[in-house]
Short mmCIF file of C-alpha atoms and ligand atoms in Angstrom, two decimals:
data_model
loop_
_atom_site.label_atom_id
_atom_site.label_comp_id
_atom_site.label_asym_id
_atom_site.label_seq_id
_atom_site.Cartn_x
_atom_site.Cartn_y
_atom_site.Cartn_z
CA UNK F 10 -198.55 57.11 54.51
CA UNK F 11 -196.63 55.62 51.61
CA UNK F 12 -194.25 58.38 51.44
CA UNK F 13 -193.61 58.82 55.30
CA UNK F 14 -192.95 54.84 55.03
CA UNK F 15 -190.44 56.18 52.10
CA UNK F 16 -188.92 59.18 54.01
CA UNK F 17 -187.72 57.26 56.78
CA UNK F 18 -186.54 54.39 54.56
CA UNK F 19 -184.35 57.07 53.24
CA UNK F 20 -183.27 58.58 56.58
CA UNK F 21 -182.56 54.78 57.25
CA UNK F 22 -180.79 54.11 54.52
CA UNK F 23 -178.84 57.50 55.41
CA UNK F 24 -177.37 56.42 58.48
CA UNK F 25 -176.29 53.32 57.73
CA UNK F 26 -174.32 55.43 54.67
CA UNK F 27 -172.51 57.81 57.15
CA UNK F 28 -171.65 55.05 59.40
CA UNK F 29 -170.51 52.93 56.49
CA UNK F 30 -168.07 55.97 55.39
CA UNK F 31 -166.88 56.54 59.12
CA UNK F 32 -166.34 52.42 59.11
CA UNK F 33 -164.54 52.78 55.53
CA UNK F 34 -162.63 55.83 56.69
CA UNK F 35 -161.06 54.85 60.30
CA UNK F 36 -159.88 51.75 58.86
CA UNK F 37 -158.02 53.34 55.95
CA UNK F 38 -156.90 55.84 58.62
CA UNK F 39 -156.12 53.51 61.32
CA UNK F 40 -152.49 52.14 59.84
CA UNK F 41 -151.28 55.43 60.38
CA UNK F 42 -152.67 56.59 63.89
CA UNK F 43 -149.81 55.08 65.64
CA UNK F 44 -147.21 56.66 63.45
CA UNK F 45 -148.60 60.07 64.10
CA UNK F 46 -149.22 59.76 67.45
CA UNK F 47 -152.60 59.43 67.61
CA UNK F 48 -153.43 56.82 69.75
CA UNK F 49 -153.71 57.50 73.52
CA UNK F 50 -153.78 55.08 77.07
CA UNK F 51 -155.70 56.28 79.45
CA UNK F 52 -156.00 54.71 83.08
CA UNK F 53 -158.91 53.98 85.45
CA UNK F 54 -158.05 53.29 89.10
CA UNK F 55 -158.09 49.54 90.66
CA UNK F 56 -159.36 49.91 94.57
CA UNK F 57 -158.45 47.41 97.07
CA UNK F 58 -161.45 47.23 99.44
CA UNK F 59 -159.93 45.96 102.32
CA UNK F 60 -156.95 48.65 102.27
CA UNK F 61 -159.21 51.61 100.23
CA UNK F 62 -156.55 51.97 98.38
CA UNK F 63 -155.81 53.17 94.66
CA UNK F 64 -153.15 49.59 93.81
CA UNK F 65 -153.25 49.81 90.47
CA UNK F 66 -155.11 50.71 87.03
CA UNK F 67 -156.71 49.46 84.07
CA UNK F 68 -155.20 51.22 80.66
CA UNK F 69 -157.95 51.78 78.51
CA UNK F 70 -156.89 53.03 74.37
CA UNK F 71 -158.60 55.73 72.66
CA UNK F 72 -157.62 57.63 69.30
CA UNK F 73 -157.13 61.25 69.23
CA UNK F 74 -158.35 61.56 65.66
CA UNK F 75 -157.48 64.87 64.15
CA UNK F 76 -160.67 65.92 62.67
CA UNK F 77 -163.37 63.28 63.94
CA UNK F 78 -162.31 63.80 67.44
CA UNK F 79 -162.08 61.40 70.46
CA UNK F 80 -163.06 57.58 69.19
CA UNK F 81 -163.71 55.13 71.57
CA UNK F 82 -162.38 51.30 71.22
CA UNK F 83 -165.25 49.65 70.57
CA UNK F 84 -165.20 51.50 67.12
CA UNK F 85 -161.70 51.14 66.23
CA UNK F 86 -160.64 47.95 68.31
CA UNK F 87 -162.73 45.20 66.21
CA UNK F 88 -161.27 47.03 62.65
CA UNK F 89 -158.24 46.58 63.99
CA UNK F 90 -158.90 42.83 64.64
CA UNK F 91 -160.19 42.04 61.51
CA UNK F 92 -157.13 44.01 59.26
CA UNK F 93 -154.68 42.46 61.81
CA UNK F 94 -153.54 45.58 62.92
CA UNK F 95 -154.06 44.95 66.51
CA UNK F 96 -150.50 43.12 66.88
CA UNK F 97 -149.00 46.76 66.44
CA UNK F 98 -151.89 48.56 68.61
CA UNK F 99 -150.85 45.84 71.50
CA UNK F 100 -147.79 46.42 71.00
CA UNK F 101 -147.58 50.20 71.42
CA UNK F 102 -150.36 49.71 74.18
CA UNK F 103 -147.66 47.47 76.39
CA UNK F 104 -144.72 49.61 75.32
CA UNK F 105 -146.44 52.58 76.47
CA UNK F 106 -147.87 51.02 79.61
CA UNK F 107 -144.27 50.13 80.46
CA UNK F 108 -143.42 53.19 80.00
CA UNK F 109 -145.81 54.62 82.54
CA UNK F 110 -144.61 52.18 85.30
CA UNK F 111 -141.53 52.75 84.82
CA UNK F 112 -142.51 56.66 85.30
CA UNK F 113 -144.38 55.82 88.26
CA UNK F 114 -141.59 54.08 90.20
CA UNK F 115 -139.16 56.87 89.67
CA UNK F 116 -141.09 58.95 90.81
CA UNK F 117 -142.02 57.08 94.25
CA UNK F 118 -145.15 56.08 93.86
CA UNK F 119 -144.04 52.33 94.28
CA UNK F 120 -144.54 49.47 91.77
CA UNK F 121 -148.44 50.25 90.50
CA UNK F 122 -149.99 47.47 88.74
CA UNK F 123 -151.54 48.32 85.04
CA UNK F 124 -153.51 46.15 83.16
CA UNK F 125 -153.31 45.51 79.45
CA UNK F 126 -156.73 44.40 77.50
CA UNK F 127 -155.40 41.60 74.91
CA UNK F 128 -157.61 40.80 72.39
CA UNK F 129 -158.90 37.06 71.31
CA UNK F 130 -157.44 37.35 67.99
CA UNK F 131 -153.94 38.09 69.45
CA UNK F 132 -154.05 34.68 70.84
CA UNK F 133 -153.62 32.95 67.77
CA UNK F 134 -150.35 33.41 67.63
CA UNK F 135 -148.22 31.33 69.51
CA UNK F 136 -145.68 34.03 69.53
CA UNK F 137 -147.56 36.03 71.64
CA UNK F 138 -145.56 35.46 75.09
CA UNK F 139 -142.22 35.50 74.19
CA UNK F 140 -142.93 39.12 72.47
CA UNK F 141 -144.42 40.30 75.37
CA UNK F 142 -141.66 39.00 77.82
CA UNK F 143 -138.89 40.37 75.62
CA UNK F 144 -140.29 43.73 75.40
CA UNK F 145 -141.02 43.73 79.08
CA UNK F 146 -137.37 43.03 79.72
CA UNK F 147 -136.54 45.76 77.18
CA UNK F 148 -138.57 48.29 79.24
CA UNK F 149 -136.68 47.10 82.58
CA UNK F 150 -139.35 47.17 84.65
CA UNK F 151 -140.87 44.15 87.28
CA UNK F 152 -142.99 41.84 85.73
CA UNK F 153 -145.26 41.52 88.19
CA UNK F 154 -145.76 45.20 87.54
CA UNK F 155 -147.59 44.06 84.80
CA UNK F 156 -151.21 41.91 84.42
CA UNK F 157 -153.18 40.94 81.05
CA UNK F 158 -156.71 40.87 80.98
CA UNK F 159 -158.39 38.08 78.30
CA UNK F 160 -161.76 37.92 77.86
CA UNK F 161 -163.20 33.43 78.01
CA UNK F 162 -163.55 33.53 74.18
CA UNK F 163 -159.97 34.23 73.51
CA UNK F 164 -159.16 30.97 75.31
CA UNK F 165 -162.00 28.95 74.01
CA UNK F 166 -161.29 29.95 70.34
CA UNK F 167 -157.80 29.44 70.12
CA UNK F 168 -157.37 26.66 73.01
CA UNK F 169 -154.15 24.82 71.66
CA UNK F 170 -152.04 28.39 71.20
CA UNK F 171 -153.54 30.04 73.89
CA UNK F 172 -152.85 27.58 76.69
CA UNK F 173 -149.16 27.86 75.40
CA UNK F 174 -149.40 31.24 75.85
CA UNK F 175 -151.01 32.05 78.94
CA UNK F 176 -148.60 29.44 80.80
CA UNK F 177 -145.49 31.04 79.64
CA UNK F 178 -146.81 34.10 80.81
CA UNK F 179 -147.24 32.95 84.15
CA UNK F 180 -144.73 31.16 84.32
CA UNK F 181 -142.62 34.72 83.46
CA UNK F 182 -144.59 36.20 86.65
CA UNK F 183 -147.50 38.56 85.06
CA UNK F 184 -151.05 38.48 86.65
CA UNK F 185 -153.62 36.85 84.17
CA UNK F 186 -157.32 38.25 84.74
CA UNK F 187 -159.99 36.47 83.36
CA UNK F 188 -162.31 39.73 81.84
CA UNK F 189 -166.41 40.59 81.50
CA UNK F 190 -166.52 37.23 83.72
CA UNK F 191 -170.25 35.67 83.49
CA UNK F 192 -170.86 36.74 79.89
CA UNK F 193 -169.03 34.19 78.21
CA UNK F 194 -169.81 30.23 78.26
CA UNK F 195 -167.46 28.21 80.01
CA UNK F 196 -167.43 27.95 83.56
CA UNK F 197 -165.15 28.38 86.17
CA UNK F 198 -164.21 24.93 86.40
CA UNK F 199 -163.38 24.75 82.68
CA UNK F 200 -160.84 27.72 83.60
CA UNK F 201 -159.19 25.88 86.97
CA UNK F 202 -156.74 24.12 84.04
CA UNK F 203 -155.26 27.80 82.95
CA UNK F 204 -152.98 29.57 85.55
CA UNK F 205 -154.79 32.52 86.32
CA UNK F 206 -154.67 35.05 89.23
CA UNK F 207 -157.99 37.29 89.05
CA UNK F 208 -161.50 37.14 88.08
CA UNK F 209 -163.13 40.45 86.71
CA UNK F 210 -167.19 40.23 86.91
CA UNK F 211 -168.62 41.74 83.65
CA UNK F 212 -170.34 45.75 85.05
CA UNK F 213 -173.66 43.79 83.63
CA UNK F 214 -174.03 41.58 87.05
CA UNK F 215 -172.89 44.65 89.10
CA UNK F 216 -175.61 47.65 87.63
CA UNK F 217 -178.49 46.05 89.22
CA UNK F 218 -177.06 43.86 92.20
CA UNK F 219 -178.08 46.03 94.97
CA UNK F 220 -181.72 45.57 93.65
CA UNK F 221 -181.85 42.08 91.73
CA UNK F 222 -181.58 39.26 93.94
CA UNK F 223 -180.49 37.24 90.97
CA UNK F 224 -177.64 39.07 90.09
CA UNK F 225 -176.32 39.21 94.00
CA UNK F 226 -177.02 35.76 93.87
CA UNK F 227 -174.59 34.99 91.06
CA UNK F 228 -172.25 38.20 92.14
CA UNK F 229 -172.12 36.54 95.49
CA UNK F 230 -171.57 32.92 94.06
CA UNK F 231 -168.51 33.71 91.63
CA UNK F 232 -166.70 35.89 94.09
CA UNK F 233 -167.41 32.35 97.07
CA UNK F 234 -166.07 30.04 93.54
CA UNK F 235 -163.52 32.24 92.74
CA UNK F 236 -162.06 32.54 96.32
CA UNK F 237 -162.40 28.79 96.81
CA UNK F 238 -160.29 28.04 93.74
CA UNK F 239 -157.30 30.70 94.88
CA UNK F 240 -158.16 33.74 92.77
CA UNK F 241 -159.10 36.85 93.63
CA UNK F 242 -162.17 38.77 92.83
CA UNK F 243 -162.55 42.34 90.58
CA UNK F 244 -165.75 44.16 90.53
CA UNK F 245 -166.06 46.41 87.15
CA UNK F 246 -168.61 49.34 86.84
CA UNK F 247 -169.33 50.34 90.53
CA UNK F 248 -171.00 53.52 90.17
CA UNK F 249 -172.59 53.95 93.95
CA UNK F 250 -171.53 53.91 97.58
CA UNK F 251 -174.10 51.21 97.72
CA UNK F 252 -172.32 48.63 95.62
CA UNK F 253 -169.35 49.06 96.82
CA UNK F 254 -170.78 48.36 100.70
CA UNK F 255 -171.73 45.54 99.65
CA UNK F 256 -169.05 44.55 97.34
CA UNK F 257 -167.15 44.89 100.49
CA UNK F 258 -169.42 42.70 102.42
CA UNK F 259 -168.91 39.95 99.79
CA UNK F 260 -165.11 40.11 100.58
CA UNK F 261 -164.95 41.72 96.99
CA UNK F 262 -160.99 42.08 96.63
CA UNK F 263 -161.17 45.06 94.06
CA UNK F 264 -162.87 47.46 92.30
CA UNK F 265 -162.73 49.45 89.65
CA UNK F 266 -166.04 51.98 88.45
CA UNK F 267 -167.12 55.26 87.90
CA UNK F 268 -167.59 56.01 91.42
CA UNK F 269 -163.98 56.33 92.31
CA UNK F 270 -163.01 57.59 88.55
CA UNK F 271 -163.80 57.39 85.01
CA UNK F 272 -160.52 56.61 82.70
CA UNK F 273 -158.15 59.08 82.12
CA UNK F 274 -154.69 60.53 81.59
CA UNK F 275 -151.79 59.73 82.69
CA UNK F 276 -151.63 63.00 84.19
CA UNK F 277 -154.65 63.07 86.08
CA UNK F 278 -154.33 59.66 87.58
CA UNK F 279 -150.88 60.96 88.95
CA UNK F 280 -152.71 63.78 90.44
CA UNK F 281 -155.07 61.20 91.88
CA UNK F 282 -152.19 59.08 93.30
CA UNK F 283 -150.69 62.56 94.99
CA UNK F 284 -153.41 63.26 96.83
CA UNK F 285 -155.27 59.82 97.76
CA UNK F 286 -157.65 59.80 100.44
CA UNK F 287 -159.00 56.45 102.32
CA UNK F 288 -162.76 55.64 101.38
P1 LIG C 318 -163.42 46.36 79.09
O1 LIG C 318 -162.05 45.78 79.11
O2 LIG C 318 -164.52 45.54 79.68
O3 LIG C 318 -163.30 47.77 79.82
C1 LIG C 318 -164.25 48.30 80.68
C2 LIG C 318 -165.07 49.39 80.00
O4 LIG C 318 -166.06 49.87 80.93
C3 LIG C 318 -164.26 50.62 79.61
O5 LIG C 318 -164.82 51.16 78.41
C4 LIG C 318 -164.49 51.57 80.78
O6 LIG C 318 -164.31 52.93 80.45
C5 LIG C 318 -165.92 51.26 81.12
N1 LIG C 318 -166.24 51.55 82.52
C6 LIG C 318 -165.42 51.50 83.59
N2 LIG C 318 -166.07 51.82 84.74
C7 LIG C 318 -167.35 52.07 84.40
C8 LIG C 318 -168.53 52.45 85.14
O7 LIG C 318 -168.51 52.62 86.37
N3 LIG C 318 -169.67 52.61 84.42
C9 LIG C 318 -169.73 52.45 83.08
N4 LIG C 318 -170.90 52.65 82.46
N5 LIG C 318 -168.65 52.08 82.34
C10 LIG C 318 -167.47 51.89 82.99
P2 LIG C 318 -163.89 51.62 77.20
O8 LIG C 318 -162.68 52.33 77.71
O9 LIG C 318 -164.77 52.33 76.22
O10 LIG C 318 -163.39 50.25 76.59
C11 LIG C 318 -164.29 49.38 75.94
C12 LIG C 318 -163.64 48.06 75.59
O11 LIG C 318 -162.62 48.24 74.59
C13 LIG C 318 -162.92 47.40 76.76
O12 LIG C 318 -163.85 46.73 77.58
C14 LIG C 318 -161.97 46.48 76.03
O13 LIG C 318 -162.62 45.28 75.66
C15 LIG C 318 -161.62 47.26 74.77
N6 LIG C 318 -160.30 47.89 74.94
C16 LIG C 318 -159.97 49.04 75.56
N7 LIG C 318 -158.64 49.28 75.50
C17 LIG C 318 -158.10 48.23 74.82
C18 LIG C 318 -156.75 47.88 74.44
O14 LIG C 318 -155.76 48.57 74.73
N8 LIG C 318 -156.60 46.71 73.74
C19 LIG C 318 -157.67 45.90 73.42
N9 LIG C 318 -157.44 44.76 72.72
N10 LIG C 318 -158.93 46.20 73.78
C20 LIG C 318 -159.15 47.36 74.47
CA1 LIG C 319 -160.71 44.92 80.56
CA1 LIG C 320 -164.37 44.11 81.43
CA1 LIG C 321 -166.30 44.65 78.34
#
């Protein structure tokens, strides 16, 4: 008994070794993955319901890492926060995005909107806007080609520099969406003071809506709140037919979820735009 208690100590202790390393080793590795190109934005589609129509996208980061493969955000996105390397990551991720649009409207698909992720830290910098205006105006394209999504905590944590910010954004014309909505603390009517356009309800609230009467309770309450107070409504992580009926019969603006598609290139989500069929 003692030594099985022992053996799996040891396995224990094993894991949290390796994962330690990997830790140790993206973050020494990180500095240089947008130098050599490593980093990549992918896209999901944004649905309107009432048209059933692709209208924009979210852009979603991953790393192409040489050896270790596809990494995800979550295991690269807080290193980057805490060695302050996300500045530069933002920074390629709305260069790039820019890029894209600016792609897209040559090429006739219209003005698409993409979303950028910005992360709490970023928001302690009061600098923030005016580097994100000027290299918006660099890339030439229209602003309102372009939305930010912030999660609560970034505006709770850095309130002073953040309300600075997210006003001379709006002010400049971007869309602000307010992301993983219902997770956080504050309330909507803490948020009314901030000029925001959208509201994106955290996938949590929408897995088990169809069946949980509390969650299509409060799914049915922020979208009634949110519309009341002038913004409109996202749903993220609709993976059945189901949800999105009744996302629809919510008068849901948008969606976004598996069920249409999962993130990905560039490419592809071109493809999707050539050939887009009404749902
Ligand atoms: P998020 O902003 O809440 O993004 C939504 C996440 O849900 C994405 O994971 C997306 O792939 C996933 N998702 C979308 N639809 C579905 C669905 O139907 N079912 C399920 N199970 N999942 C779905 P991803 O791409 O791994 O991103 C994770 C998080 O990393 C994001 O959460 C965001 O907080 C952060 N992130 C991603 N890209 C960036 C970026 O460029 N900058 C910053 N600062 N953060 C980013
Ligand atoms: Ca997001
Ligand atoms: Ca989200
Ligand atoms: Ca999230």
């Amino acid at each position: 008994k003692l030594s099985q208690g022992r053996t799996s100590f040891r396995f224990y202790d094993d894991e949290i070794n390796k994962r330690y390393r990997r830790r140790i080793r993206l973050e020494a590795e990180l500095h240089r993955a947008v130098e050599r190109n490593e980093l990549v934005l992918c896209y999901q589609p944004k649905i309107d319901l009432k048209k059933g129509k692709i209208i924009g996208m979210e852009a979603l980061i991953r790393w192409q890492h040489p050896q270790l493969g596809m990494i995800p955000p979550d295991d690269f996105i807080p290193l980057a926060e805490q060695t302050g390397f996300i500045e530069e990551i933002s920074r390629w991720v709305v260069y790039t995005a820019c890029q894209q649009i600016s792609y897209w409207q040559s090429a006739g698909y219209g003005t698409l909107n993409v979303a950028v992720n910005l992360s709490p830290i970023e928001f302690q910098n009061p600098l923030l806007g005016s580097k994100i205006i000027e290299m918006v105006q660099d890339a030439g394209i229209a602003r309102c080609a372009l939305e930010f999504e912030i999660t609560e905590t970034a505006v709770v944590k850095s309130i002073d520099s953040a309300t600075v910010i997210l006003h001379q954004l709006s002010e400049a014309g971007f869309g602000l969406s307010v992301d993983d909505f219902g997770t956080g603390y504050s309330s909507l009517s803490y948020l009314k003071g901030f000029p925001l356009s959208k509201v994106k309800i955290d996938r949590s609230f929408i897995t088990g809506f169809v069946e949980s009467s509390s969650d299509a309770a409060i799914v049915s309450a922020i979208i009634a709140m949110s519309h009341s107070l002038g913004l409109k409504v996202v749903a993220e992580g609709v993976e059945t037919l189901e949800q999105l009926r009744f996302l629809q019969d919510l008068q849901c603006d948008e969606m976004q979820g598996y069920l249409i598609s999962k993130p990905v290139s560039a490419g592809e989500v071109t493809a999707l735009l050539s050939r887009e069929t009404d749902i």
